Coordinates of C-alpha atoms in Angstrom, one line a residue:
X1 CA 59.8 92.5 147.6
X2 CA 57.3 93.7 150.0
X3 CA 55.6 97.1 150.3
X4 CA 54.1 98.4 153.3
X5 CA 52.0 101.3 153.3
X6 CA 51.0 103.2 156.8
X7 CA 49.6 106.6 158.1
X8 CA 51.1 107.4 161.1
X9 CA 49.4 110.7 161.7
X10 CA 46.5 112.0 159.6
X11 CA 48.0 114.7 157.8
X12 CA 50.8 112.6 156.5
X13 CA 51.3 109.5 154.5
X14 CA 54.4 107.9 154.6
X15 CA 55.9 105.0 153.0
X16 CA 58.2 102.1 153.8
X17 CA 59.7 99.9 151.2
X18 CA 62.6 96.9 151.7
X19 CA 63.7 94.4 149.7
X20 CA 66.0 92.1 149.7
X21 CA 69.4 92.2 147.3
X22 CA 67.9 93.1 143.9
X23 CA 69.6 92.4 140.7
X24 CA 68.3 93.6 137.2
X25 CA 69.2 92.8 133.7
X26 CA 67.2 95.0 131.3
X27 CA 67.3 94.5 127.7
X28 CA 65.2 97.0 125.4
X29 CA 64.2 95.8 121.9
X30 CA 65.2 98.9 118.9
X31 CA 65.3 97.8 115.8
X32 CA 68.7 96.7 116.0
X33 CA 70.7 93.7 118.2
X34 CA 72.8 95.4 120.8
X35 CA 75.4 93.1 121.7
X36 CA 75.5 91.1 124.9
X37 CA 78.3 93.0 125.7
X38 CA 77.4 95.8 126.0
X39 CA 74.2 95.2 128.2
X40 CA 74.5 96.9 131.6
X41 CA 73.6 95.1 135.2
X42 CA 72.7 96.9 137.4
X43 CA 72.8 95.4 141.2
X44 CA 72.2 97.7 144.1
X45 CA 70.3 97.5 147.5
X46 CA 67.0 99.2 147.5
X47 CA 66.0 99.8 151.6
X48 CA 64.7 103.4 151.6
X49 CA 62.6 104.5 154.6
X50 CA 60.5 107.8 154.0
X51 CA 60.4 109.6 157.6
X52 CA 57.7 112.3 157.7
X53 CA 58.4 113.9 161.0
X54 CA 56.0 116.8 161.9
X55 CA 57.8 119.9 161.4
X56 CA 55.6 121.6 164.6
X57 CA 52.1 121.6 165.4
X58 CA 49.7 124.1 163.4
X59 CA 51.6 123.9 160.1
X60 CA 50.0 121.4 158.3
X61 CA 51.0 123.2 154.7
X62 CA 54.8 122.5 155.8
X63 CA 54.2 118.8 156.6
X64 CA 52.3 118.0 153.7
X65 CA 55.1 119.9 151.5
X66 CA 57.8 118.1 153.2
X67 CA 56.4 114.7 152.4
X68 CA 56.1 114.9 149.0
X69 CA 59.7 116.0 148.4
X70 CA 60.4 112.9 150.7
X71 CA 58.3 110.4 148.6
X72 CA 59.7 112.7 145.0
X73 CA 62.9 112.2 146.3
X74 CA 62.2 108.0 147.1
X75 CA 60.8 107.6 143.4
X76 CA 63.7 109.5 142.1
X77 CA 66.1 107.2 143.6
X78 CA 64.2 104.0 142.6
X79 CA 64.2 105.1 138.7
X80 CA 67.6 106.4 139.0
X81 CA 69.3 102.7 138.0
X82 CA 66.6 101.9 135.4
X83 CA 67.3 105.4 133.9
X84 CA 71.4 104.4 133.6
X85 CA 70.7 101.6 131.7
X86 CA 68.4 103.2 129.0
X87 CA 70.9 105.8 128.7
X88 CA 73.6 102.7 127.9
X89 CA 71.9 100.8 125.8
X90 CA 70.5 104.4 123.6
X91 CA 74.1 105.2 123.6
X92 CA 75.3 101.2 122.8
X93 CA 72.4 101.8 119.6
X94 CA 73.7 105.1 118.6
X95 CA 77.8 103.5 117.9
X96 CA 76.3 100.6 116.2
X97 CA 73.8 102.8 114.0
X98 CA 77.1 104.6 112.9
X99 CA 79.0 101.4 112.2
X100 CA 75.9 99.8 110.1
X101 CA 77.3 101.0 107.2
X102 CA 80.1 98.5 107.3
X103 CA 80.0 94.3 107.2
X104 CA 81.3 92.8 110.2
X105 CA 84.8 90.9 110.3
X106 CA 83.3 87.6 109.5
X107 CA 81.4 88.6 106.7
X108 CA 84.3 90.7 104.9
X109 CA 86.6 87.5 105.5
X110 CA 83.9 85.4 104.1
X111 CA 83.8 87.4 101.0
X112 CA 87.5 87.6 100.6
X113 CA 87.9 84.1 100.6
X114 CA 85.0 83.5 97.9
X115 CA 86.3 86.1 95.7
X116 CA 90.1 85.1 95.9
X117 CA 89.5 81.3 94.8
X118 CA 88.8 83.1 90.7
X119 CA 91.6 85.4 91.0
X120 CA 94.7 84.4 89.3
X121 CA 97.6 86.7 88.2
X122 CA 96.3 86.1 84.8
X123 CA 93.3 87.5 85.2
X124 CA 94.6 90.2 87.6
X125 CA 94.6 93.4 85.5
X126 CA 91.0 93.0 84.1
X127 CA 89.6 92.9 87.6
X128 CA 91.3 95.8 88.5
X129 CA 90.2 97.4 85.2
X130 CA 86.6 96.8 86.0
X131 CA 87.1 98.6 89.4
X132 CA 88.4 101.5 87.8
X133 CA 85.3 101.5 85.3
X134 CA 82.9 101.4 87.7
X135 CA 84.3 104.1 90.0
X136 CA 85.9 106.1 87.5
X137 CA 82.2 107.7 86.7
X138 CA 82.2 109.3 90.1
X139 CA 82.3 114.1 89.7
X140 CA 82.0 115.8 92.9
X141 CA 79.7 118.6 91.2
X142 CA 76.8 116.4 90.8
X143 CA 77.8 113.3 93.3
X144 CA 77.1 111.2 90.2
X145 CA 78.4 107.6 89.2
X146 CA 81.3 105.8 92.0
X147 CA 81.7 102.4 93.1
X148 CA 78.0 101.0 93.1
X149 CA 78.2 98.0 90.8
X150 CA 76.7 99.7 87.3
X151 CA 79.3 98.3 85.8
X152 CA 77.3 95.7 85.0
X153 CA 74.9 97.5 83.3
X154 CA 77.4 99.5 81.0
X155 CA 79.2 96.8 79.3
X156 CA 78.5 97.1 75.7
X157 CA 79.9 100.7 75.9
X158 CA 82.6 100.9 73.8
X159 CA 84.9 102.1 76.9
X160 CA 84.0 99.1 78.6
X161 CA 84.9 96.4 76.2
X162 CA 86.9 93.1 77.2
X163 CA 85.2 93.5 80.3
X164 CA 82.2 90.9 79.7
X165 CA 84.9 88.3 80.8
X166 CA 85.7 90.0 84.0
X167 CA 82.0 90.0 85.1
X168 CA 81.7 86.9 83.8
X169 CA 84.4 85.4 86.3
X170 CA 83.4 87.2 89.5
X171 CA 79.4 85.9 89.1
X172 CA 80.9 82.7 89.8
X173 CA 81.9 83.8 93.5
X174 CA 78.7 86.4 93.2
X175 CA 76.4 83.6 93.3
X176 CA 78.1 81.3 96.1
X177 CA 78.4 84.1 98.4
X178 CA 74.2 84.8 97.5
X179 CA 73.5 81.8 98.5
X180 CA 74.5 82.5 102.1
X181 CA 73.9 86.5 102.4
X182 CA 73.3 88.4 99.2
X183 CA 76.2 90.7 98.4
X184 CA 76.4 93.9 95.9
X185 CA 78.2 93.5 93.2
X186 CA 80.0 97.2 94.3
X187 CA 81.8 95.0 97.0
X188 CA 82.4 92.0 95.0
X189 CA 84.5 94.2 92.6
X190 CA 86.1 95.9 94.8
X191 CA 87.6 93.1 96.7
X192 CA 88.4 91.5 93.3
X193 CA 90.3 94.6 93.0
X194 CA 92.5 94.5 96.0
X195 CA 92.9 90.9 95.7
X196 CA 94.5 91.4 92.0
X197 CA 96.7 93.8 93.3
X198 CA 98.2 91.8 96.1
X199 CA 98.6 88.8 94.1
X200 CA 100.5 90.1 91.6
X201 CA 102.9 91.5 94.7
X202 CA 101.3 94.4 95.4
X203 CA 100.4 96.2 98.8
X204 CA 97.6 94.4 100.8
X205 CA 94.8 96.4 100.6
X206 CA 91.9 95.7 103.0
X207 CA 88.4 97.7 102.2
X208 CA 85.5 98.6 104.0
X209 CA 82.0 96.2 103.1
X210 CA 78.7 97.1 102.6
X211 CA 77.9 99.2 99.4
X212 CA 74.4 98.8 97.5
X213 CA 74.2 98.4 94.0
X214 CA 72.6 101.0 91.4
X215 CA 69.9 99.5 89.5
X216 CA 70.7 101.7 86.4
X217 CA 73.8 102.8 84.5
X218 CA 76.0 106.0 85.2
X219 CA 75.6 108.6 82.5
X220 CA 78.1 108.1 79.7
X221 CA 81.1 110.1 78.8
X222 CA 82.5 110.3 82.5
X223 CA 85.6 108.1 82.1
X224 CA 89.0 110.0 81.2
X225 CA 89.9 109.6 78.0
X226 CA 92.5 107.7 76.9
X227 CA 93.5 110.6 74.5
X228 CA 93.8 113.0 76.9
X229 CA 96.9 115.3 77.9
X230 CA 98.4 115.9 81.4
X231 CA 96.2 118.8 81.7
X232 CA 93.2 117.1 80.4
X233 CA 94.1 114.7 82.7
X234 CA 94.6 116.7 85.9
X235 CA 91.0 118.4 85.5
X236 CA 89.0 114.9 84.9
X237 CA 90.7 113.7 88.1
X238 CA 90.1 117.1 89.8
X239 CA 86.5 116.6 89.0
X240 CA 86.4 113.5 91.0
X241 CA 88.1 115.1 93.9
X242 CA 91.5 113.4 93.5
X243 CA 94.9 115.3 93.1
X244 CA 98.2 114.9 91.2
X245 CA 99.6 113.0 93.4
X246 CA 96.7 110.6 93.2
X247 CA 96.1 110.9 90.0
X248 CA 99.6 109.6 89.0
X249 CA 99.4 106.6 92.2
X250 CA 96.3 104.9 90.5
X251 CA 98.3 105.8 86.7
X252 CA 100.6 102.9 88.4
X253 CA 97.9 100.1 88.1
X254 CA 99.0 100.4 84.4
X255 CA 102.2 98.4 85.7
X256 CA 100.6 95.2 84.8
X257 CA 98.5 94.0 82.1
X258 CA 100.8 93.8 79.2
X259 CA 101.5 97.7 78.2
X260 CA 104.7 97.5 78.5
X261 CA 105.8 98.4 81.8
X262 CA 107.6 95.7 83.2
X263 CA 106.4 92.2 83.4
X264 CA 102.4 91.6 83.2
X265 CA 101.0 90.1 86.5
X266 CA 103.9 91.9 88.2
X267 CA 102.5 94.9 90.1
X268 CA 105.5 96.8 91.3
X269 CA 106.9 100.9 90.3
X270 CA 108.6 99.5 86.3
X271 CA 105.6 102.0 85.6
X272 CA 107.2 105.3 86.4
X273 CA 111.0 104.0 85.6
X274 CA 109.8 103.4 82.2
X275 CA 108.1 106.4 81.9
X276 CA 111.2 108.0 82.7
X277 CA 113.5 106.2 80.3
X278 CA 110.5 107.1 77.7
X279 CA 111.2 104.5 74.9
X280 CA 108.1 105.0 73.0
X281 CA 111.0 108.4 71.6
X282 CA 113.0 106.0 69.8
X283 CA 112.1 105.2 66.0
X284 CA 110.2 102.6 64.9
X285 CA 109.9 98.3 66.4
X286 CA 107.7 98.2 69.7
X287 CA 109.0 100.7 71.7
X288 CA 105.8 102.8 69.8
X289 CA 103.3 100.8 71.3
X290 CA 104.3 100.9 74.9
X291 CA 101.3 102.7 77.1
X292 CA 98.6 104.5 76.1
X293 CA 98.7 108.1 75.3
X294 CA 97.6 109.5 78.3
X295 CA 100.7 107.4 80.3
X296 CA 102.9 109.1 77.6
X297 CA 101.7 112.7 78.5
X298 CA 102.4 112.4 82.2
X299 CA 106.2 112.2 81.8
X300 CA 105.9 115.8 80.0
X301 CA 104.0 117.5 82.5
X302 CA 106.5 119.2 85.5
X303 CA 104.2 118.8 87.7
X304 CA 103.0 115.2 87.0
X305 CA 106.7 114.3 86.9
X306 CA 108.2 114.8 90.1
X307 CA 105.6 111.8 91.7
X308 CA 106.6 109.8 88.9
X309 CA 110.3 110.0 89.7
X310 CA 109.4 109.7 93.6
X311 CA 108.0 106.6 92.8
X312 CA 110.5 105.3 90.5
X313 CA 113.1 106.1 93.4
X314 CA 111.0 104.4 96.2
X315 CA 108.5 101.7 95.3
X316 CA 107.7 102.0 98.9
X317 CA 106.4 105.0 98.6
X318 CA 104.1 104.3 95.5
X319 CA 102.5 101.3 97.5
X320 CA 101.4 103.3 100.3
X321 CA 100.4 106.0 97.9
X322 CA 98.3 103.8 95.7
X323 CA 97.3 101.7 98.9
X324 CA 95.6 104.8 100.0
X325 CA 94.2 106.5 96.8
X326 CA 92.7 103.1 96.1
X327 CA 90.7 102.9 99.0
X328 CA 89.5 106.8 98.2
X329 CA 88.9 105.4 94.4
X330 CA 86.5 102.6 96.0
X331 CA 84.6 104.8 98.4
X332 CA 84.2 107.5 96.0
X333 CA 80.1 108.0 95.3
X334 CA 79.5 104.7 97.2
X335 CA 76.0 104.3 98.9
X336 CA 76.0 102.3 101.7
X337 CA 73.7 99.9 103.7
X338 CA 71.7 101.7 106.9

């Protein structure tokens, strides 16, 4: 690129630039990576010629005027491309800033894997168990408790007990998976979760990545009670911003783990038929000690009973249902990475 510079008269500079083809790739460092993708270049011809013809003699204020819009105008259009691909690549940081909440692909697929090779069927409904304990804690009034790992702080509770063995099974994959890229123990459990439902025949359930852990345990007594009526039941759930509906979806997960609803590493809607057939009514043998109390006081609550029998009808339906309040249940009071 050369720049010539002349003064053709002596009441006006004026400038003449040429260059060749130019071609510019322009990458600013933020405090991010912006893809290569999504890096603009920018090729155009820059052969501008500023003319500062005299307007007339004995107006010297007009020609001096006149070439400095010229030469504004010239510096203008020399920025102009530069300017276009700030703009991009501010814009390119912005959508990635917003997405930094979530692990890419790779990484999700990488912890799926990890986590899948120590779930079994067997050990199925104390994963999902642990999920619910951790995000069960979540209450919209105070944003308290949700899915950030302080589970593992709040096992000697007495809600929490069998659960030591749970942990103690996904640490395993915990600490392969550390070795690469540390990972919370929020999305460890949650993908333990998911994995326990699908494969005990469940809907596949694929989760968003990237929760931080609490260093300290939820306050205690946020769990629903096992003793609790429909009603009781309703308001806990309300609390943490979950319907009915929802309330009687995630009720389902009950299908396996040896209640009494159908086979136990067989996640499917025997829940709600039973519930329907209600068995525990009938004197005496086992039939007593089928669910706990508060699965017994959703089949006597109208309102509470008509998704029980819509899921009983159409399992479909109940997999879609708890496919979606599961990934609510999961999110709920989550913190995630910036």
């Amino acid at each position: 690129m050369t720049s010539t510079f002349f003064n053709p008269a002596p009441s006006c500079n004026v400038a003449v630039i040429s260059s060749s083809f130019l071609r510019f790739k322009f990458i600013p460092k933020f405090p991010t990576t912006i893809p290569s993708s999504s890096v603009s270049t920018v090729s155009f011809r820059a052969k501008t010629t500023v003319n500062c013809s005299l307007p007339a003699p004995g107006h010297a204020s007009v020609q001096t005027d006149f070439c400095f819009l010229k030469k504004r105008e010239f510096v203008f259009s020399a920025a102009l491309p530069f300017l276009l691909i700030l703009h991009e690549s501010v814009e390119g940081f912005k959508a990635e800033a917003a997405e930094g909440r979530r692990l890419d692909k790779t990484e999700v697929e990488r912890i799926r894997e990890e986590v899948r090779k120590v779930v079994t069927k067997g050990r199925a409904p104390g994963l999902l168990r642990l999920v619910f304990h951790d995000a069960g804690t979540f209450e919209t009034n105070d944003t308290s408790g949700g899915m950030n790992g302080s589970i593992v702080h709040e096992l000697d509770r007495p809600e929490n007990k069998g659960l030591k063995k749970s942990v103690k099974i996904l640490q395993e994959a915990k600490s392969t998976l550390d070795l690469i890229r540390p990972v919370s123990w929020a999305d460890v459990i949650v993908v333990a979760g998911a994995e326990a439902v699908s494969i005990c025949g469940g809907p596949s359930i694929a989760v968003d990545l990237g929760r931080l852990d609490s260093e300290k345990p939820d306050p205690e007594g946020k769990l629903p009670e096992e003793s609790l009526d429909a009603v009781g039941l309703k308001q806990s759930f309300s609390r943490k911003g979950f319907s009915t509906r929802e309330l009687v979806a995630l009720s389902g997960a009950h299908t396996i783990g040896g209640k009494g609803f159908g086979s136990p590493v067989v996640f499917d809607n025997a829940y709600f038929k039973i519930l329907l057939e209600k068995p525990w009514s009938s004197n005496g043998g086992m039939s007593s000690m089928i669910g706990l109390p508060s699965d017994r006081a959703l089949a006597d609550d109208d309102e509470c009973l008509r998704w029980i029998k819509e899921y009983a009808k159409d399992q479909n339906v109940f997999f879609e249902d708890f496919h979606n309040a599961y990934i609510k249940l999961v999110n709920s009071g989550a913190k995630w990475r910036s």
